[in-house]
Coordinates of C-alpha atoms in Angstrom, one line a residue:
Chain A
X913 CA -23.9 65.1 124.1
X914 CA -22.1 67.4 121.8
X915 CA -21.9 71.2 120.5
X916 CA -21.8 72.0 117.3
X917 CA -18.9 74.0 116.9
X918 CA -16.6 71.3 118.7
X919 CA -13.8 69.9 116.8
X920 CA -14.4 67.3 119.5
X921 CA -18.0 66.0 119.1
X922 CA -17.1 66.4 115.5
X923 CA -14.6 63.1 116.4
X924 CA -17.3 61.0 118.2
X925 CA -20.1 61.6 115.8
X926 CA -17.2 60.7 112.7
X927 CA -16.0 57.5 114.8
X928 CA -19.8 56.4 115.9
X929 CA -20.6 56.9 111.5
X930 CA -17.8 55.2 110.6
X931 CA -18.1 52.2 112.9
X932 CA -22.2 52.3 112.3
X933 CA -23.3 52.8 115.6
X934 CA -26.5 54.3 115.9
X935 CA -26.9 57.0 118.7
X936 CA -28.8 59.8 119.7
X937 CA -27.5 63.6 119.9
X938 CA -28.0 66.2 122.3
X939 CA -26.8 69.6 121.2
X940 CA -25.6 71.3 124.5
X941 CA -25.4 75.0 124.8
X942 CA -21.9 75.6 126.4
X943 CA -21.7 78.9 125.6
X944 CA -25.0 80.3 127.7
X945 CA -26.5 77.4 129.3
X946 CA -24.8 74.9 130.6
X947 CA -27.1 72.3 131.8
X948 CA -26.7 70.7 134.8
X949 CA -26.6 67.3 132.9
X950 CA -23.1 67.9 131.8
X951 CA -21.6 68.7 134.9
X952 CA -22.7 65.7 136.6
X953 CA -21.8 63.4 133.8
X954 CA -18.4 65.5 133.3
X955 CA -17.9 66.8 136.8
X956 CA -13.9 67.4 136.4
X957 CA -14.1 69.2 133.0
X958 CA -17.5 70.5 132.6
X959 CA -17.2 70.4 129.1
X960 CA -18.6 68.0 125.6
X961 CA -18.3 65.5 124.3
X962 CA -20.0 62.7 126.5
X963 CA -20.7 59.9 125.1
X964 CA -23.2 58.2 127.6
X965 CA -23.0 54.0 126.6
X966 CA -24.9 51.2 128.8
X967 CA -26.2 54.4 131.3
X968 CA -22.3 55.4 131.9
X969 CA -20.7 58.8 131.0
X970 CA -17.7 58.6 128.9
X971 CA -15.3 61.9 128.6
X972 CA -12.5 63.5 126.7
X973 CA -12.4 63.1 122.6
X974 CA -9.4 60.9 122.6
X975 CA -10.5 58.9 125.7
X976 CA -13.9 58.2 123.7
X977 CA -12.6 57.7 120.5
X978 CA -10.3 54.5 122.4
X979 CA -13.4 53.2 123.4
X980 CA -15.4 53.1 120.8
X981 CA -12.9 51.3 118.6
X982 CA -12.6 48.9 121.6
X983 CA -16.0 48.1 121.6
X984 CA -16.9 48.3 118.3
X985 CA -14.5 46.1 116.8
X986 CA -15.6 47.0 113.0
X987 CA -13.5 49.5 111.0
X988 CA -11.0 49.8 113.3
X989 CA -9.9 53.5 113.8
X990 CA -6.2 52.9 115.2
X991 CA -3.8 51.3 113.3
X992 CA -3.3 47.1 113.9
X993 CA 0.5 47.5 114.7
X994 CA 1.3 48.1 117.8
X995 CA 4.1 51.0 116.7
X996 CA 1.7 52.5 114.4
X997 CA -0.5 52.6 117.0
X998 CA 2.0 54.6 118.7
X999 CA 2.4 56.6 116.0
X1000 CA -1.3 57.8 115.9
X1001 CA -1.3 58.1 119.3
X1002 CA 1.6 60.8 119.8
X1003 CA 0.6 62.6 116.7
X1004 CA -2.9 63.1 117.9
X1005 CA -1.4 64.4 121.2
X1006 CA 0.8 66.6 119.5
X1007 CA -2.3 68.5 117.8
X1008 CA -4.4 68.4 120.8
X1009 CA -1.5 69.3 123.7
X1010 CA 0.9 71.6 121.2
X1011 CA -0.2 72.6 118.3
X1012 CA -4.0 73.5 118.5
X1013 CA -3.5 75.7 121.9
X1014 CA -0.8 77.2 120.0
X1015 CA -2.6 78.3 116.9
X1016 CA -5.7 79.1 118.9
X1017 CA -3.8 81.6 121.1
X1018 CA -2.3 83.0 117.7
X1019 CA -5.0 83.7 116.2
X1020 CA -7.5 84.7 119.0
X1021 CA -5.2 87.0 121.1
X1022 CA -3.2 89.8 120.3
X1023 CA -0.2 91.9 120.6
X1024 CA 3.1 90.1 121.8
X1025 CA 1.6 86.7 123.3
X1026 CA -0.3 86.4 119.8
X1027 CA 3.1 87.2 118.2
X1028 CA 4.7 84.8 120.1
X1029 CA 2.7 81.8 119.6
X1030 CA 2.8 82.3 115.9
X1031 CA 6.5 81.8 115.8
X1032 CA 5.4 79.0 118.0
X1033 CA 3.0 77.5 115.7
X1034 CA 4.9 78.0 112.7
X1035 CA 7.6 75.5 113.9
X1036 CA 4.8 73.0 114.6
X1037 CA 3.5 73.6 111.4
X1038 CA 6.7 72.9 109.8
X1039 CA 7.4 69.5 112.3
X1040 CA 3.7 68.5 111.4
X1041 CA 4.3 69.5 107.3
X1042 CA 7.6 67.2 107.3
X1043 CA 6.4 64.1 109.2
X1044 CA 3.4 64.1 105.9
X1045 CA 6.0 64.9 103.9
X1046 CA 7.9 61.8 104.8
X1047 CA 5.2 59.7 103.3
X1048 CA 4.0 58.5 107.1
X1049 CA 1.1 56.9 106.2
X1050 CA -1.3 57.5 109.2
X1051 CA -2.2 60.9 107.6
X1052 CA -5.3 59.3 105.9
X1053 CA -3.9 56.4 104.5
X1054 CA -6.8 54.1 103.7
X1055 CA -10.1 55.3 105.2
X1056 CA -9.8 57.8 107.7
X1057 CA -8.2 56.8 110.8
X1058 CA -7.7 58.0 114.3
X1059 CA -5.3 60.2 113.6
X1060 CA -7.2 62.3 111.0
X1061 CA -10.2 62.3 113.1
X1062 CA -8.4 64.2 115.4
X1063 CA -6.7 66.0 112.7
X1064 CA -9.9 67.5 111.7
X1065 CA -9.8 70.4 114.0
X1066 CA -6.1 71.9 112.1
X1067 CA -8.3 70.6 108.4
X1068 CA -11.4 72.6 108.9
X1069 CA -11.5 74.9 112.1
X1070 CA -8.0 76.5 111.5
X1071 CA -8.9 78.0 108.3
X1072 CA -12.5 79.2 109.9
X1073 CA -10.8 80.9 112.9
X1074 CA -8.0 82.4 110.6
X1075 CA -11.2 84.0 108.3
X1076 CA -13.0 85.0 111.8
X1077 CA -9.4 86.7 113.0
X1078 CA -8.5 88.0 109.6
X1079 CA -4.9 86.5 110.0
X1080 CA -2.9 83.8 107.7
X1081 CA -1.1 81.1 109.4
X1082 CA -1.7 77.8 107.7
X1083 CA -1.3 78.7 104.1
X1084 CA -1.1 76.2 100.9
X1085 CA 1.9 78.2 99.8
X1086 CA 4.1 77.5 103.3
X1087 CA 2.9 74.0 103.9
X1088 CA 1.4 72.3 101.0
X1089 CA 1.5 68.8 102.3
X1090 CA -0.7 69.3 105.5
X1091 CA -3.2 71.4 103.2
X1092 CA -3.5 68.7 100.6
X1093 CA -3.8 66.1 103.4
X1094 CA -6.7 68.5 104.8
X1095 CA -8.3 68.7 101.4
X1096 CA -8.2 64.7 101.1
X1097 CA -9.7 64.1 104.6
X1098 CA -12.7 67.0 103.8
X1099 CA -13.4 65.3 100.5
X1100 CA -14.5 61.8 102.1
X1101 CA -18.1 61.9 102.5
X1102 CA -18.1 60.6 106.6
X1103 CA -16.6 64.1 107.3
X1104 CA -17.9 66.5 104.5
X1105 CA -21.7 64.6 105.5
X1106 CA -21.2 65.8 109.5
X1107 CA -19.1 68.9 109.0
X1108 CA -21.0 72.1 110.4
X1109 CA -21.9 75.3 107.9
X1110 CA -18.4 76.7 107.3
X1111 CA -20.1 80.3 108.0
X1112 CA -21.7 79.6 110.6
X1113 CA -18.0 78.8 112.3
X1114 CA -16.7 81.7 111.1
X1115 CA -19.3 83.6 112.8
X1116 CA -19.2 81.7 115.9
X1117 CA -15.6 82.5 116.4
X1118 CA -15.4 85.6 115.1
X1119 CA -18.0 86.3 118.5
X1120 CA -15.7 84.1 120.6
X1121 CA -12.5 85.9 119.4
X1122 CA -14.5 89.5 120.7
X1123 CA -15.4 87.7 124.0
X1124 CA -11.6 86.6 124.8
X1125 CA -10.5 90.1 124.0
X1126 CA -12.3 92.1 126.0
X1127 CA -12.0 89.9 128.8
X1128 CA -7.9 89.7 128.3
X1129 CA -6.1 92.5 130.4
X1130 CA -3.7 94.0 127.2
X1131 CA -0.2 92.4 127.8
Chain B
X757 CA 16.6 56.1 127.3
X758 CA 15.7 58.7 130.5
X759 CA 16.8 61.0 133.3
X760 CA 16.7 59.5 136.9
X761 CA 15.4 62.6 137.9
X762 CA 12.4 62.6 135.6
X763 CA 9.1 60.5 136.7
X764 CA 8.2 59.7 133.0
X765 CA 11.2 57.6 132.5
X766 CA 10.3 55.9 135.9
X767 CA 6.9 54.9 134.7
X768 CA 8.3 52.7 131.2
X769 CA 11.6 51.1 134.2
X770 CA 8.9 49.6 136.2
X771 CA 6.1 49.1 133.6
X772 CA 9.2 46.9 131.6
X773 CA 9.9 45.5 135.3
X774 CA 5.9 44.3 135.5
X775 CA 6.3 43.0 132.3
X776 CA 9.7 41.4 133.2
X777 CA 11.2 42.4 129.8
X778 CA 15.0 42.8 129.8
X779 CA 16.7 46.2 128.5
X780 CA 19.5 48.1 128.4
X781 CA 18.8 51.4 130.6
X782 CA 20.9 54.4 128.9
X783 CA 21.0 57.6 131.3
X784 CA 20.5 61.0 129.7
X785 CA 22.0 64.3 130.6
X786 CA 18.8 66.4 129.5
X787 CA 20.0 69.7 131.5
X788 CA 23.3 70.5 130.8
X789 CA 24.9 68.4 128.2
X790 CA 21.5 66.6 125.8
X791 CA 22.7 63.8 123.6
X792 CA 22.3 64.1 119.7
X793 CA 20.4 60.9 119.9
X794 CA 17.2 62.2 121.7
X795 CA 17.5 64.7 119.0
X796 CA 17.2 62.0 116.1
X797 CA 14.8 59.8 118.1
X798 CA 12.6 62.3 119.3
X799 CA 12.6 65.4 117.1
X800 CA 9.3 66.8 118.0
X801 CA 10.5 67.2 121.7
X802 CA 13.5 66.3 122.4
X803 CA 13.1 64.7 125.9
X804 CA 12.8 61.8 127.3
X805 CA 12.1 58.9 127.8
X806 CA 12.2 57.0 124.7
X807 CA 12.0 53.3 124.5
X808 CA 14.1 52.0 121.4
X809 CA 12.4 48.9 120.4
X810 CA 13.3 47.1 117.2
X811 CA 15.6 49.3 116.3
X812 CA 12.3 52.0 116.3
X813 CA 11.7 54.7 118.7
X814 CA 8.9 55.5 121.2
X815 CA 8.4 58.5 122.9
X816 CA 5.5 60.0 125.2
X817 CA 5.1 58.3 128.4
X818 CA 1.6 57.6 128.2
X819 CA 1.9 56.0 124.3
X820 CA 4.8 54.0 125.6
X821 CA 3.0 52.5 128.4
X822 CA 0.2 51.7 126.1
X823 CA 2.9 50.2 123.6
X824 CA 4.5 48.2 125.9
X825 CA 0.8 47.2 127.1
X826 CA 0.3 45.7 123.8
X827 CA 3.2 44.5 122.7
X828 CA 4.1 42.7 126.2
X829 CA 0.7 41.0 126.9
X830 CA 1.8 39.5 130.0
X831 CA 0.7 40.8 133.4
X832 CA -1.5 43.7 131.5
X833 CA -1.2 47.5 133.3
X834 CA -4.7 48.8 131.7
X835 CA -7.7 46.8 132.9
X836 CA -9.8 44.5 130.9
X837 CA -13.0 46.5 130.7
X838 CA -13.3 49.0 128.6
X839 CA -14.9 51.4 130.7
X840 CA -12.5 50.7 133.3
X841 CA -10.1 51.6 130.3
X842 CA -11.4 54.4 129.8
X843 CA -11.4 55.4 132.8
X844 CA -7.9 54.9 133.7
X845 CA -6.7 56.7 130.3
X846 CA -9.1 59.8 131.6
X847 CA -7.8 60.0 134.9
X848 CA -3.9 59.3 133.7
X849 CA -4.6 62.6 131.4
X850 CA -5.8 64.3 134.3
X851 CA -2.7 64.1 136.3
X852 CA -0.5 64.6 133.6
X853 CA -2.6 67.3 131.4
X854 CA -3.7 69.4 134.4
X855 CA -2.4 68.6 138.3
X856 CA 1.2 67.6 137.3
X857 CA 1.6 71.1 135.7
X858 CA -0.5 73.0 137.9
X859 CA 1.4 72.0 140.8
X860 CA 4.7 72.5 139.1
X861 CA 4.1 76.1 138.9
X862 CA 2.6 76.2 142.5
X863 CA 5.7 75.3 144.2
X864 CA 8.2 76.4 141.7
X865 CA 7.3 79.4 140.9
X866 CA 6.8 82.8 142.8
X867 CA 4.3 85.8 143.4
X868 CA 1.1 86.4 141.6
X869 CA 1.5 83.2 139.3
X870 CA 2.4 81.0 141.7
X871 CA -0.5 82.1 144.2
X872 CA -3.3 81.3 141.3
X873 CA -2.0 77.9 140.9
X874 CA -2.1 77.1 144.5
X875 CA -6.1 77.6 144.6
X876 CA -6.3 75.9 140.9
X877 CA -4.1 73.2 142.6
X878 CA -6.0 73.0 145.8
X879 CA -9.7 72.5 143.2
X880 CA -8.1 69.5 141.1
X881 CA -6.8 67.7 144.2
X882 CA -10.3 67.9 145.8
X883 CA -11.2 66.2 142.6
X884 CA -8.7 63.4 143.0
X885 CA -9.5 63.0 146.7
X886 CA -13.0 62.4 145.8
X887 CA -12.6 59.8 143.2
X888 CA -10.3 57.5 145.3
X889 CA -12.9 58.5 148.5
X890 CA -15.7 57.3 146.4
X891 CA -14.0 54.0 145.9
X892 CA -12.3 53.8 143.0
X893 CA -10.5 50.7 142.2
X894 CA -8.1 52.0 139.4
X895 CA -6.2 53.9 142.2
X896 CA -4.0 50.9 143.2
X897 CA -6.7 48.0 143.4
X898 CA -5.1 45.1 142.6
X899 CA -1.1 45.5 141.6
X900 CA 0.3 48.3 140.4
X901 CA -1.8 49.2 137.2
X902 CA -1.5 51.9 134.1
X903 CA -3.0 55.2 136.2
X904 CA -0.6 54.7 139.4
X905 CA 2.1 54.6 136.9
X906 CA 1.1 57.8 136.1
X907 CA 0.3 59.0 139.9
X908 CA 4.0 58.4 140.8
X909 CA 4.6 61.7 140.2
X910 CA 2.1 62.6 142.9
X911 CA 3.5 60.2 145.2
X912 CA 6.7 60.9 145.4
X913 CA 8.1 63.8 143.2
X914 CA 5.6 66.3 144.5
X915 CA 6.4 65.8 148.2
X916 CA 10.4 65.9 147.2
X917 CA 9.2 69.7 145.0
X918 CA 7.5 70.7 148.2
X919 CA 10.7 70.0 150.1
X920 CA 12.6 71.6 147.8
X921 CA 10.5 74.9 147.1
X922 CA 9.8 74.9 151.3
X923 CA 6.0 75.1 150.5
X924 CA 3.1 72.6 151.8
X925 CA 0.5 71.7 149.6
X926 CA -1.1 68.2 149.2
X927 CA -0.8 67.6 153.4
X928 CA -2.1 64.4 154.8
X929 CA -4.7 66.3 156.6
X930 CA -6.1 68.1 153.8
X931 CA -6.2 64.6 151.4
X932 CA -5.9 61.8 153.4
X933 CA -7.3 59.2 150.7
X934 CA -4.3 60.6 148.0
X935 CA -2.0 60.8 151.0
X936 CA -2.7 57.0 151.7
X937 CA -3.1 56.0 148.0
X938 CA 0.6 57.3 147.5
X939 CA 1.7 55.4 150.7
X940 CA 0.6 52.2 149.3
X941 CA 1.9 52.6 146.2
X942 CA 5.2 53.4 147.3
X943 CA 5.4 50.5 149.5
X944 CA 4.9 48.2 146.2
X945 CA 8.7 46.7 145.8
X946 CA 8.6 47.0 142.1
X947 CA 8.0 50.7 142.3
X948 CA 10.3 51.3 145.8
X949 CA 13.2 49.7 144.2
X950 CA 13.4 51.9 141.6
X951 CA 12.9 55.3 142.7
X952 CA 15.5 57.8 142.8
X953 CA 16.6 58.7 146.3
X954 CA 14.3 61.1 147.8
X955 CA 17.6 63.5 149.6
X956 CA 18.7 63.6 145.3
X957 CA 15.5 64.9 144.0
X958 CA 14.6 67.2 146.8
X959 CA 18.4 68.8 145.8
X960 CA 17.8 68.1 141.9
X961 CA 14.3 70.4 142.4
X962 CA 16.3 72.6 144.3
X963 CA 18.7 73.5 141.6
X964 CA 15.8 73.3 139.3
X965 CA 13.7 76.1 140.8
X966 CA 17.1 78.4 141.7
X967 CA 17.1 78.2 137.6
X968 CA 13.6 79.2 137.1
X969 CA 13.0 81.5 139.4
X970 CA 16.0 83.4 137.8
X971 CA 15.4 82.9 134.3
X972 CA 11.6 84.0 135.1
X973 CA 10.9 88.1 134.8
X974 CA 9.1 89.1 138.4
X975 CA 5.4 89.4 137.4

C-alpha cells in the first residue's frame, strides 16, 4: 500500500523490482481519504508504505526495506560487511532524521524558520557533498543499494519541491558530487522505470506547499 | 566512547556486556569541555557514543547495536524472525524517533510548548501500553533483547527527568504494563549493574533543564 508521491513507497516498490518479488499495489489516498485499512494495519503512524507479507502488516521505509533484503536473500540491498553496513545505515538515517525535514521545512515554509533551516540544510548538504566526495562507495557503487534507495527522495523530490516553491537549494554549481550521484541513480532503469511524472510532483507539492501555509500562524 | 549520563552510551556497555566482548570504556565530557576526537570520529554529530572497532568508528546507537549484533554473533539481541525483526527495529524507532523526544520537551521545557507535548506524550504512551498489554514478547520476553535496549531510556532516565523537572507523567497508575515492563527490566543484573546512580541523573537533568529553560526565549 503506497501513494504516489511518497519518496517512501517509491523505496519498497524499487527494493521489491530489484529483488523480483512480485506484489500487488494499492494506491492510497492520504491526502483526502484515508481508508480505514491503513490505520488498522499502521495504527501508530497512520501513514504508507505497508507492505502486507504472509497476511501481516509491515511499517516504516527503512524498517521494510530490512526485511525485504532479509527475506529475499537475492540482490542483496545492504552492503555484506558488517561496517558498511553501518555505513548505509547511518547515512540513510541522516537523510531521513536530518537532512530531508530540514530541506522540506526550507523550502515549504517561510520567513525566518524557512531562513533558518536553509542555513541548516546547507551545512548538511555540504557534510553529505564531502562524504561522496571522499569516494565512499555506498553512494551507488555497483547496483543501487540501500543507501541510494533511500537517497532517492534528496535525487528526485528535492529538485520537484524546489520548482513547486520557486527556491534554489541543491544546485549543481554548490554541490556537484551529490548532483552527479543523483543523475547516476535516476539514469538506472529500476528507478527511472517506477519514478512518478516529474510534473505531476511539482504540482502536487506546489498544492501541499499552499496547504502548510495557510494553515502556519506567520512566525 | 560515551557520557555516563547519556542512555545511548548505556545501550552499546551492556549490549558488549551480553555479548561478553572486552573494551576499553573512555568517558567523554560532551557538556563543557568535548574532546577533539568525537569531532574526528563522528563529524556529522559530534556526540556520542561511538564504538571504535578496528581502528574504525561507529556512531548512532541503533547502527551500533545492529553492528555489534552482526559482528558478535553470540547471544544475538534482535530476534530470529524477521518479522519479529521488524518489529523490534519499528518499535526501537518509535521510542527514540518520537516518545524519547516528546517527553524530553514535556518535562524540560516550560509553558505553551511544554503543555502540547504532555498531551502528544500522554497519545504515544497509550500506544506503548497497548502493545506490551496485547502481549508482545519483544518487550523483555526472554533476556534482555535489541528494543529494551532502547526502552532504557523509558525505564529509568524518564523517571530521574521527572524528578528532576518535579513533573509526573508516565505514573504507574496511568501505564501499569510500561510501569511493570521497566521494573523488570531494571531488575535484569546486566542492565542494574550498569546504570548510573539514579540521585546523579536526577541532579545531572537538573542542571540540564536550569540550562534550557534559560537559554530558551519564553514563548
Amino acid at each position: 500500500m503506497g501513494l504516489w508521491a511518497s519518496p517512501y513507497s517509491l523505496r519498497i516498490k524499487v527494493a521489491l523490482k530489484i529483488k523480483g518479488v512480485d506484489y500487488e499495489y494499492v494506491e492510497e489516498d492520504m491526502i483526502r481519504n484515508k481508508s480505514q485499512q491503513i490505520v488498522n494495519y499502521n495504527p501508530v503512524h497512520k501513514k504508507v508504505p505497508v507492505l502486507i507479507h504472509t497476511g501481516k502488516p509491515i511499517v516504516e521505509s527503512v524498517v521494510i526495506l530490512e526485511y525485504i533484503d532479509e527475506t529475499w536473500k537475492g540482490n542483496p540491498l545492504l552492503p555484506q560487511d558488517s561496517y558498511d553496513r553501518a555505513q548505509a545505515r547511518f547515512w540513510a538515517k541522516f537523510i531521513d532524521d536530518q537532512l530531508t525535514p530540514t530541506i522540506r521545512t526550507a523550502l515549504m515554509r517561510k520567513g525566518e524558520i524557512a531562513k533558518r533551516a536553509t542555513a541548516e540544510a546547507e551545512e548538511l548538504l555540504k557534510l553529505l557533498e564531502n562524504e561522496i566526495k571522499s569516494g565512499n562507495k555506498l553512494f551507488h557503487g555497483e547496483g543501487v543499494g540501500f543507501m541510494d534507495m533511500v537517497g532517492i527522495v534528496i535525487a528526485y523530490w528535492v529538485p520537484a519541491i524546489q520548482q513547486a516553491a520557486g527556491k534554489q537549494l541543491l544546485m549543481r554549481g554548490s554541490y556537484p558530487c551529490i548532483c552527479s550521484w543523483a543523475c547516476r541513480l535516476l539514469a538506472c532503469s529500476v528507478v527511472r522505470e517506477n519514478l512518478p511524472p516529474h510534473d505531476k510532483l511539482v504540482s502536487f507539492y506546489g498544492d501541499r506547499i499552499a496547504a502548510v501555509l495557510t494553515k502556519t500562524p506567520k512566525l
